[in-house]
């Protein structure tokens, strides 16, 4: 049975598809006004009677809707927590203020973060449920180029969720995911994120932790580790505590990180990487993000 509706059907806001023998009936819901032309993307959901949501690439919020779909999908698969969905909303609000694009300073921060990761003795990429749901493909590409291992670290931690996320990462091509069996508890972290792998975050000199929370960013820096993060909120405790804060949406940041890693893999130059690290200033970087938001608000003020 073809799951794709005809063009005539696109024009309606909802319709029903039947398999040839009518044994399977699928209700399709299309948010009003979403379609102009054909079906560029579709999304399956487990919610009863709601099998697919389709989003047109021409929709002005296409990218944002696709990210939300990925997260809802992650939630339904037990990868993302319900709280993670709310945290994404906070990120979206800041992205709106930032113009939903990578700024010059975010690109600079991404380059500096790449320099730190490539020159680290024991780098690690710490992945939570939101990052896994949104950026597994990008993580796989980045880790293949750089050989950096991944550790799953969760605020709402359970063995089952760790396994689900690990399986999800494996399925997207992330080869080296630490299994989380050799766990040690870090001090000064009042959440399950204190539990880290002896061979991963515990041993690491450079921890790349997108969508981090403030407590852990602080605790990791206090332990003398370099902390790199991606956070759309340049005011968060994580943003101000980390060594390098990429104020950008995580999938955009990961794509840029892949480009820098490819570039440095072709022409690796230790001096250039060291200069990038030494010349990076996170306070200046965050101030540049505040200025972007301020200018945006000033431009619409009456
Ligand atoms: P802190 O403890 O550091 O003050 P917080 O309590 O806001 O921050 P969380 O609730 O863990 O931290 O939220 C994670 C952060 O991730 C939020 O600041 C949010 O802006 C950011 N965020 C959410 N989604 C994305 C995304 N897709 N890309 C980048 N950042 C995001």
mmCIF file of C-alpha atoms and ligand atoms in Angstrom:
data_model
loop_
_atom_site.group_PDB
_atom_site.id
_atom_site.type_symbol
_atom_site.label_atom_id
_atom_site.label_comp_id
_atom_site.label_asym_id
_atom_site.label_seq_id
_atom_site.Cartn_x
_atom_site.Cartn_y
_atom_site.Cartn_z
ATOM 1 C CA UNK A 1 0.000 0.000 0.000
ATOM 2 C CA UNK A 2 1.307 3.429 -0.856
ATOM 3 C CA UNK A 3 1.430 5.584 2.224
ATOM 4 C CA UNK A 4 1.735 8.805 0.241
ATOM 5 C CA UNK A 5 -1.468 10.693 -0.422
ATOM 6 C CA UNK A 6 -2.379 12.085 -3.802
ATOM 7 C CA UNK A 7 -2.073 15.784 -4.554
ATOM 8 C CA UNK A 8 -5.823 16.151 -4.311
ATOM 9 C CA UNK A 9 -5.686 14.715 -0.823
ATOM 10 C CA UNK A 10 -2.955 17.189 0.183
ATOM 11 C CA UNK A 11 -5.458 19.986 -0.089
ATOM 12 C CA UNK A 12 -7.555 18.546 2.703
ATOM 13 C CA UNK A 13 -6.513 18.937 6.309
ATOM 14 C CA UNK A 14 -7.078 15.270 7.119
ATOM 15 C CA UNK A 15 -7.873 12.136 5.193
ATOM 16 C CA UNK A 16 -8.006 8.385 5.539
ATOM 17 C CA UNK A 17 -5.931 5.837 3.636
ATOM 18 C CA UNK A 18 -6.994 2.205 3.272
ATOM 19 C CA UNK A 19 -4.953 -0.793 2.232
ATOM 20 C CA UNK A 20 -6.343 -2.542 -0.882
ATOM 21 C CA UNK A 21 -8.173 -5.146 1.236
ATOM 22 C CA UNK A 22 -9.283 -2.456 3.714
ATOM 23 C CA UNK A 23 -7.566 -4.393 6.501
ATOM 24 C CA UNK A 24 -5.452 -1.390 7.449
ATOM 25 C CA UNK A 25 -6.841 2.082 7.860
ATOM 26 C CA UNK A 26 -4.508 4.988 8.495
ATOM 27 C CA UNK A 27 -5.730 8.421 9.462
ATOM 28 C CA UNK A 28 -3.515 11.220 8.235
ATOM 29 C CA UNK A 29 -3.630 14.629 9.784
ATOM 30 C CA UNK A 30 -2.117 17.580 7.965
ATOM 31 C CA UNK A 31 -1.887 20.763 10.008
ATOM 32 C CA UNK A 32 -3.920 23.409 8.268
ATOM 33 C CA UNK A 33 -2.116 25.483 5.678
ATOM 34 C CA UNK A 34 1.015 23.392 5.871
ATOM 35 C CA UNK A 35 1.015 22.304 2.264
ATOM 36 C CA UNK A 36 1.740 24.233 -0.847
ATOM 37 C CA UNK A 37 3.288 21.480 -2.939
ATOM 38 C CA UNK A 38 3.963 17.776 -2.424
ATOM 39 C CA UNK A 39 5.287 15.856 0.457
ATOM 40 C CA UNK A 40 8.934 16.580 1.223
ATOM 41 C CA UNK A 41 9.064 15.052 4.624
ATOM 42 C CA UNK A 42 6.949 12.778 6.673
ATOM 43 C CA UNK A 43 7.008 11.686 10.221
ATOM 44 C CA UNK A 44 5.475 8.601 11.770
ATOM 45 C CA UNK A 45 4.077 8.647 15.244
ATOM 46 C CA UNK A 46 2.871 5.981 17.625
ATOM 47 C CA UNK A 47 0.041 8.135 18.905
ATOM 48 C CA UNK A 48 -3.253 6.338 18.345
ATOM 49 C CA UNK A 49 -5.065 7.337 15.153
ATOM 50 C CA UNK A 50 -2.259 9.714 14.217
ATOM 51 C CA UNK A 51 0.107 7.732 12.042
ATOM 52 C CA UNK A 52 1.883 10.408 10.091
ATOM 53 C CA UNK A 53 2.419 14.113 10.244
ATOM 54 C CA UNK A 54 3.729 15.696 7.081
ATOM 55 C CA UNK A 55 5.645 18.899 6.819
ATOM 56 C CA UNK A 56 6.267 20.800 3.626
ATOM 57 C CA UNK A 57 9.738 22.204 3.030
ATOM 58 C CA UNK A 58 8.072 25.417 1.977
ATOM 59 C CA UNK A 59 6.563 25.958 5.371
ATOM 60 C CA UNK A 60 8.319 28.939 6.995
ATOM 61 C CA UNK A 61 8.949 26.909 10.136
ATOM 62 C CA UNK A 62 10.002 23.747 8.306
ATOM 63 C CA UNK A 63 13.373 23.316 10.040
ATOM 64 C CA UNK A 64 11.964 24.043 13.447
ATOM 65 C CA UNK A 65 9.039 21.646 12.880
ATOM 66 C CA UNK A 66 11.392 18.887 11.741
ATOM 67 C CA UNK A 67 13.489 19.280 14.884
ATOM 68 C CA UNK A 68 10.345 19.113 16.999
ATOM 69 C CA UNK A 69 9.306 15.972 15.126
ATOM 70 C CA UNK A 70 12.668 14.391 15.867
ATOM 71 C CA UNK A 71 12.267 15.177 19.543
ATOM 72 C CA UNK A 72 8.696 13.890 19.761
ATOM 73 C CA UNK A 73 9.880 10.770 17.963
ATOM 74 C CA UNK A 74 12.715 10.501 20.513
ATOM 75 C CA UNK A 75 10.215 10.930 23.317
ATOM 76 C CA UNK A 76 8.003 8.171 21.952
ATOM 77 C CA UNK A 77 11.011 5.867 21.663
ATOM 78 C CA UNK A 78 12.014 6.569 25.285
ATOM 79 C CA UNK A 79 15.152 8.477 24.265
ATOM 80 C CA UNK A 80 14.139 12.029 25.143
ATOM 81 C CA UNK A 81 12.527 12.813 28.492
ATOM 82 C CA UNK A 82 9.352 14.907 28.811
ATOM 83 C CA UNK A 83 11.502 17.518 30.554
ATOM 84 C CA UNK A 84 13.802 17.520 27.540
ATOM 85 C CA UNK A 85 10.892 18.647 25.368
ATOM 86 C CA UNK A 86 10.419 21.672 27.623
ATOM 87 C CA UNK A 87 14.156 22.444 27.589
ATOM 88 C CA UNK A 88 13.980 22.479 23.788
ATOM 89 C CA UNK A 89 11.286 25.156 23.995
ATOM 90 C CA UNK A 90 13.615 27.371 26.008
ATOM 91 C CA UNK A 91 16.264 26.872 23.325
ATOM 92 C CA UNK A 92 13.805 27.753 20.540
ATOM 93 C CA UNK A 93 12.902 31.026 22.237
ATOM 94 C CA UNK A 94 16.549 32.070 22.288
ATOM 95 C CA UNK A 95 17.056 30.901 18.721
ATOM 96 C CA UNK A 96 14.227 33.197 17.679
ATOM 97 C CA UNK A 97 16.057 36.121 19.258
ATOM 98 C CA UNK A 98 19.278 35.070 17.557
ATOM 99 C CA UNK A 99 17.633 35.021 14.120
ATOM 100 C CA UNK A 100 17.681 31.193 13.804
ATOM 101 C CA UNK A 101 21.075 31.232 12.141
ATOM 102 C CA UNK A 102 24.699 30.657 13.031
ATOM 103 C CA UNK A 103 26.357 33.908 14.020
ATOM 104 C CA UNK A 104 29.953 34.836 13.288
ATOM 105 C CA UNK A 105 30.878 34.433 16.956
ATOM 106 C CA UNK A 106 29.152 31.023 17.131
ATOM 107 C CA UNK A 107 31.225 29.909 14.165
ATOM 108 C CA UNK A 108 34.388 31.174 15.869
ATOM 109 C CA UNK A 109 33.453 29.310 19.045
ATOM 110 C CA UNK A 110 32.835 26.133 17.034
ATOM 111 C CA UNK A 111 36.291 26.427 15.487
ATOM 112 C CA UNK A 112 37.881 26.917 18.912
ATOM 113 C CA UNK A 113 35.926 23.938 20.293
ATOM 114 C CA UNK A 114 37.183 21.836 17.403
ATOM 115 C CA UNK A 115 40.761 22.904 18.178
ATOM 116 C CA UNK A 116 40.327 21.824 21.810
ATOM 117 C CA UNK A 117 38.895 18.453 20.807
ATOM 118 C CA UNK A 118 41.598 17.707 18.251
ATOM 119 C CA UNK A 119 44.438 18.545 20.622
ATOM 120 C CA UNK A 120 42.982 16.789 23.700
ATOM 121 C CA UNK A 121 44.657 13.725 25.227
ATOM 122 C CA UNK A 122 41.348 12.163 26.263
ATOM 123 C CA UNK A 123 38.417 13.923 24.632
ATOM 124 C CA UNK A 124 34.856 12.719 25.182
ATOM 125 C CA UNK A 125 31.497 13.670 23.719
ATOM 126 C CA UNK A 126 28.799 13.582 26.396
ATOM 127 C CA UNK A 127 25.371 12.906 24.894
ATOM 128 C CA UNK A 128 21.950 13.327 26.514
ATOM 129 C CA UNK A 129 18.480 12.390 25.274
ATOM 130 C CA UNK A 130 17.839 15.624 23.358
ATOM 131 C CA UNK A 131 21.212 15.606 21.621
ATOM 132 C CA UNK A 132 20.783 11.942 20.663
ATOM 133 C CA UNK A 133 17.311 12.532 19.227
ATOM 134 C CA UNK A 134 18.353 15.642 17.304
ATOM 135 C CA UNK A 135 21.888 15.019 16.125
ATOM 136 C CA UNK A 136 22.841 11.314 16.036
ATOM 137 C CA UNK A 137 23.766 11.418 12.343
ATOM 138 C CA UNK A 138 26.011 14.431 12.833
ATOM 139 C CA UNK A 139 27.581 12.857 15.928
ATOM 140 C CA UNK A 140 28.346 9.712 13.914
ATOM 141 C CA UNK A 141 30.061 11.728 11.162
ATOM 142 C CA UNK A 142 32.049 13.827 13.615
ATOM 143 C CA UNK A 143 33.187 10.827 15.663
ATOM 144 C CA UNK A 144 34.187 8.897 12.546
ATOM 145 C CA UNK A 145 36.459 11.746 11.450
ATOM 146 C CA UNK A 146 37.956 12.424 14.876
ATOM 147 C CA UNK A 147 37.791 9.021 16.580
ATOM 148 C CA UNK A 148 36.304 10.632 19.691
ATOM 149 C CA UNK A 149 34.255 8.301 21.924
ATOM 150 C CA UNK A 150 30.750 9.052 23.152
ATOM 151 C CA UNK A 151 29.364 8.665 26.660
ATOM 152 C CA UNK A 152 25.653 8.759 27.408
ATOM 153 C CA UNK A 153 25.065 10.966 30.437
ATOM 154 C CA UNK A 154 21.556 11.696 31.645
ATOM 155 C CA UNK A 155 19.786 13.880 34.171
ATOM 156 C CA UNK A 156 16.842 11.439 34.200
ATOM 157 C CA UNK A 157 19.008 8.347 34.214
ATOM 158 C CA UNK A 158 17.851 4.743 34.011
ATOM 159 C CA UNK A 159 19.606 1.663 32.665
ATOM 160 C CA UNK A 160 16.801 1.283 30.146
ATOM 161 C CA UNK A 161 17.136 4.827 28.778
ATOM 162 C CA UNK A 162 20.924 4.493 28.594
ATOM 163 C CA UNK A 163 20.465 1.327 26.531
ATOM 164 C CA UNK A 164 17.863 2.896 24.259
ATOM 165 C CA UNK A 165 20.080 5.893 23.557
ATOM 166 C CA UNK A 166 23.143 3.692 23.049
ATOM 167 C CA UNK A 167 21.193 1.529 20.576
ATOM 168 C CA UNK A 168 19.910 4.638 18.809
ATOM 169 C CA UNK A 169 23.452 6.009 18.467
ATOM 170 C CA UNK A 170 24.745 2.664 17.207
ATOM 171 C CA UNK A 171 21.922 2.496 14.676
ATOM 172 C CA UNK A 172 23.007 5.893 13.342
ATOM 173 C CA UNK A 173 26.623 4.802 12.967
ATOM 174 C CA UNK A 174 28.244 5.942 16.224
ATOM 175 C CA UNK A 175 30.717 3.115 16.767
ATOM 176 C CA UNK A 176 32.327 3.906 20.097
ATOM 177 C CA UNK A 177 29.710 4.438 22.801
ATOM 178 C CA UNK A 178 30.888 3.731 26.348
ATOM 179 C CA UNK A 179 28.562 1.206 27.856
ATOM 180 C CA UNK A 180 28.253 2.853 31.263
ATOM 181 C CA UNK A 181 29.180 -0.208 33.305
ATOM 182 C CA UNK A 182 32.288 1.285 34.882
ATOM 183 C CA UNK A 183 30.604 4.104 36.760
ATOM 184 C CA UNK A 184 32.033 6.494 39.298
ATOM 185 C CA UNK A 185 30.170 9.359 41.044
ATOM 186 C CA UNK A 186 31.515 12.905 40.791
ATOM 187 C CA UNK A 187 31.213 15.238 43.802
ATOM 188 C CA UNK A 188 29.204 18.471 43.838
ATOM 189 C CA UNK A 189 26.587 17.354 41.320
ATOM 190 C CA UNK A 190 23.130 16.971 42.813
ATOM 191 C CA UNK A 191 21.686 14.840 40.032
ATOM 192 C CA UNK A 192 22.151 11.564 38.216
ATOM 193 C CA UNK A 193 24.507 13.402 35.862
ATOM 194 C CA UNK A 194 27.125 12.879 38.612
ATOM 195 C CA UNK A 195 27.428 9.279 37.398
ATOM 196 C CA UNK A 196 30.211 9.128 34.834
ATOM 197 C CA UNK A 197 32.249 6.417 33.165
ATOM 198 C CA UNK A 198 35.773 5.867 34.530
ATOM 199 C CA UNK A 199 37.130 5.612 30.991
ATOM 200 C CA UNK A 200 35.080 8.485 29.623
ATOM 201 C CA UNK A 201 34.142 11.736 31.342
ATOM 202 C CA UNK A 202 36.047 10.832 34.522
ATOM 203 C CA UNK A 203 39.333 10.400 32.662
ATOM 204 C CA UNK A 204 38.753 13.109 30.042
ATOM 205 C CA UNK A 205 40.722 16.341 29.893
ATOM 206 C CA UNK A 206 38.258 17.860 27.396
ATOM 207 C CA UNK A 207 34.509 17.216 27.730
ATOM 208 C CA UNK A 208 32.237 18.258 24.896
ATOM 209 C CA UNK A 209 28.750 18.344 26.412
ATOM 210 C CA UNK A 210 26.058 19.935 24.241
ATOM 211 C CA UNK A 211 22.857 20.986 26.066
ATOM 212 C CA UNK A 212 24.528 20.634 29.428
ATOM 213 C CA UNK A 213 23.134 21.739 32.772
ATOM 214 C CA UNK A 214 24.810 24.359 34.907
ATOM 215 C CA UNK A 215 25.631 22.172 37.922
ATOM 216 C CA UNK A 216 27.648 19.722 35.955
ATOM 217 C CA UNK A 217 29.388 22.288 33.761
ATOM 218 C CA UNK A 218 30.507 23.987 36.970
ATOM 219 C CA UNK A 219 31.598 20.729 38.632
ATOM 220 C CA UNK A 220 33.537 19.607 35.557
ATOM 221 C CA UNK A 221 35.410 22.900 35.264
ATOM 222 C CA UNK A 222 36.171 22.751 39.013
ATOM 223 C CA UNK A 223 37.747 19.354 38.370
ATOM 224 C CA UNK A 224 40.113 21.117 35.968
ATOM 225 C CA UNK A 225 38.507 19.853 32.786
ATOM 226 C CA UNK A 226 38.000 21.920 29.675
ATOM 227 C CA UNK A 227 34.233 22.065 29.082
ATOM 228 C CA UNK A 228 32.852 22.757 25.625
ATOM 229 C CA UNK A 229 29.130 23.186 25.200
ATOM 230 C CA UNK A 230 26.384 24.120 22.762
ATOM 231 C CA UNK A 231 23.654 26.252 24.305
ATOM 232 C CA UNK A 232 21.243 28.647 22.625
ATOM 233 C CA UNK A 233 20.856 30.471 25.919
ATOM 234 C CA UNK A 234 23.970 32.632 26.355
ATOM 235 C CA UNK A 235 22.738 33.597 29.837
ATOM 236 C CA UNK A 236 22.565 30.069 31.247
ATOM 237 C CA UNK A 237 24.890 28.926 34.008
ATOM 238 C CA UNK A 238 26.292 26.380 31.568
ATOM 239 C CA UNK A 239 27.055 29.097 29.021
ATOM 240 C CA UNK A 240 28.895 31.300 31.477
ATOM 241 C CA UNK A 241 30.768 28.464 33.209
ATOM 242 C CA UNK A 242 32.071 26.558 30.203
ATOM 243 C CA UNK A 243 35.434 27.132 28.577
ATOM 244 C CA UNK A 244 33.859 27.431 25.123
ATOM 245 C CA UNK A 245 30.132 28.038 24.594
ATOM 246 C CA UNK A 246 28.791 27.622 21.093
ATOM 247 C CA UNK A 247 25.642 29.765 21.140
ATOM 248 C CA UNK A 248 23.918 27.937 18.316
ATOM 249 C CA UNK A 249 21.315 25.262 17.654
ATOM 250 C CA UNK A 250 22.894 21.853 18.216
ATOM 251 C CA UNK A 251 22.349 20.391 14.713
ATOM 252 C CA UNK A 252 23.701 23.552 13.051
ATOM 253 C CA UNK A 253 26.674 23.542 15.432
ATOM 254 C CA UNK A 254 27.435 19.854 14.785
ATOM 255 C CA UNK A 255 27.381 20.392 11.009
ATOM 256 C CA UNK A 256 29.878 23.243 11.348
ATOM 257 C CA UNK A 257 31.996 21.152 13.679
ATOM 258 C CA UNK A 258 32.128 18.383 11.064
ATOM 259 C CA UNK A 259 33.319 20.905 8.427
ATOM 260 C CA UNK A 260 36.077 22.185 10.726
ATOM 261 C CA UNK A 261 37.134 18.638 11.648
ATOM 262 C CA UNK A 262 37.374 17.750 7.939
ATOM 263 C CA UNK A 263 39.366 20.899 7.251
ATOM 264 C CA UNK A 264 41.820 20.248 10.095
ATOM 265 C CA UNK A 265 42.116 16.570 9.128
ATOM 266 C CA UNK A 266 43.369 17.678 5.691
ATOM 267 C CA UNK A 267 45.800 20.267 6.939
ATOM 268 C CA UNK A 268 46.430 19.653 10.596
ATOM 269 C CA UNK A 269 48.614 22.344 12.066
ATOM 270 C CA UNK A 270 49.348 22.181 15.804
ATOM 271 C CA UNK A 271 50.363 25.863 15.965
ATOM 272 C CA UNK A 272 47.132 26.991 14.362
ATOM 273 C CA UNK A 273 45.084 24.861 16.771
ATOM 274 C CA UNK A 274 47.020 26.177 19.773
ATOM 275 C CA UNK A 275 46.555 29.770 18.598
ATOM 276 C CA UNK A 276 42.824 29.209 18.160
ATOM 277 C CA UNK A 277 42.557 27.948 21.730
ATOM 278 C CA UNK A 278 44.703 30.706 23.212
ATOM 279 C CA UNK A 279 42.923 33.521 21.398
ATOM 280 C CA UNK A 280 39.408 32.388 22.297
ATOM 281 C CA UNK A 281 37.671 34.395 24.998
ATOM 282 C CA UNK A 282 34.316 33.039 26.174
ATOM 283 C CA UNK A 283 33.197 36.261 27.864
ATOM 284 C CA UNK A 284 33.753 38.184 24.630
ATOM 285 C CA UNK A 285 31.985 35.404 22.737
ATOM 286 C CA UNK A 286 28.911 35.528 24.999
ATOM 287 C CA UNK A 287 28.805 39.329 24.890
ATOM 288 C CA UNK A 288 28.657 39.137 21.089
ATOM 289 C CA UNK A 289 25.525 36.955 21.435
ATOM 290 C CA UNK A 290 23.922 39.428 23.860
ATOM 291 C CA UNK A 291 24.592 42.185 21.315
ATOM 292 C CA UNK A 292 22.885 40.176 18.536
ATOM 293 C CA UNK A 293 19.782 39.733 20.687
ATOM 294 C CA UNK A 294 19.816 43.362 21.800
ATOM 295 C CA UNK A 295 20.091 44.657 18.234
ATOM 296 C CA UNK A 296 17.274 42.392 17.134
ATOM 297 C CA UNK A 297 15.006 43.705 19.860
ATOM 298 C CA UNK A 298 16.051 47.315 19.163
ATOM 299 C CA UNK A 299 15.194 46.855 15.493
ATOM 300 C CA UNK A 300 11.573 46.045 16.353
ATOM 301 C CA UNK A 301 11.137 48.550 19.184
ATOM 302 C CA UNK A 302 8.729 51.349 18.419
HETATM 303 P P1 LIG B 1 21.578 26.111 33.324
HETATM 304 O O1 LIG B 1 21.428 25.049 34.382
HETATM 305 O O2 LIG B 1 22.857 26.007 32.585
HETATM 306 O O3 LIG B 1 21.288 27.530 33.794
HETATM 307 P P2 LIG B 1 19.113 25.271 32.115
HETATM 308 O O4 LIG B 1 18.554 24.948 33.459
HETATM 309 O O5 LIG B 1 18.328 26.144 31.207
HETATM 310 O O6 LIG B 1 20.543 25.877 32.172
HETATM 311 P P3 LIG B 1 18.494 22.840 30.871
HETATM 312 O O7 LIG B 1 17.124 22.934 31.365
HETATM 313 O O8 LIG B 1 19.229 21.592 31.096
HETATM 314 O O9 LIG B 1 19.450 23.939 31.410
HETATM 315 O O10 LIG B 1 18.372 23.208 29.313
HETATM 316 C C1 LIG B 1 19.356 23.012 28.448
HETATM 317 C C2 LIG B 1 19.734 24.246 27.656
HETATM 318 O O11 LIG B 1 19.820 23.816 26.315
HETATM 319 C C3 LIG B 1 18.788 25.450 27.681
HETATM 320 O O12 LIG B 1 19.507 26.562 28.121
HETATM 321 C C4 LIG B 1 18.368 25.661 26.226
HETATM 322 O O13 LIG B 1 18.478 27.013 25.871
HETATM 323 C C5 LIG B 1 19.377 24.850 25.452
HETATM 324 N N1 LIG B 1 18.842 24.185 24.270
HETATM 325 C C6 LIG B 1 17.688 23.504 24.150
HETATM 326 N N2 LIG B 1 17.541 22.996 22.915
HETATM 327 C C7 LIG B 1 18.642 23.345 22.231
HETATM 328 C C8 LIG B 1 19.106 23.088 20.911
HETATM 329 N N3 LIG B 1 18.410 22.360 20.030
HETATM 330 N N4 LIG B 1 20.307 23.581 20.546
HETATM 331 C C9 LIG B 1 21.049 24.307 21.430
HETATM 332 N N5 LIG B 1 20.662 24.584 22.684
HETATM 333 C C10 LIG B 1 19.481 24.117 23.093
#
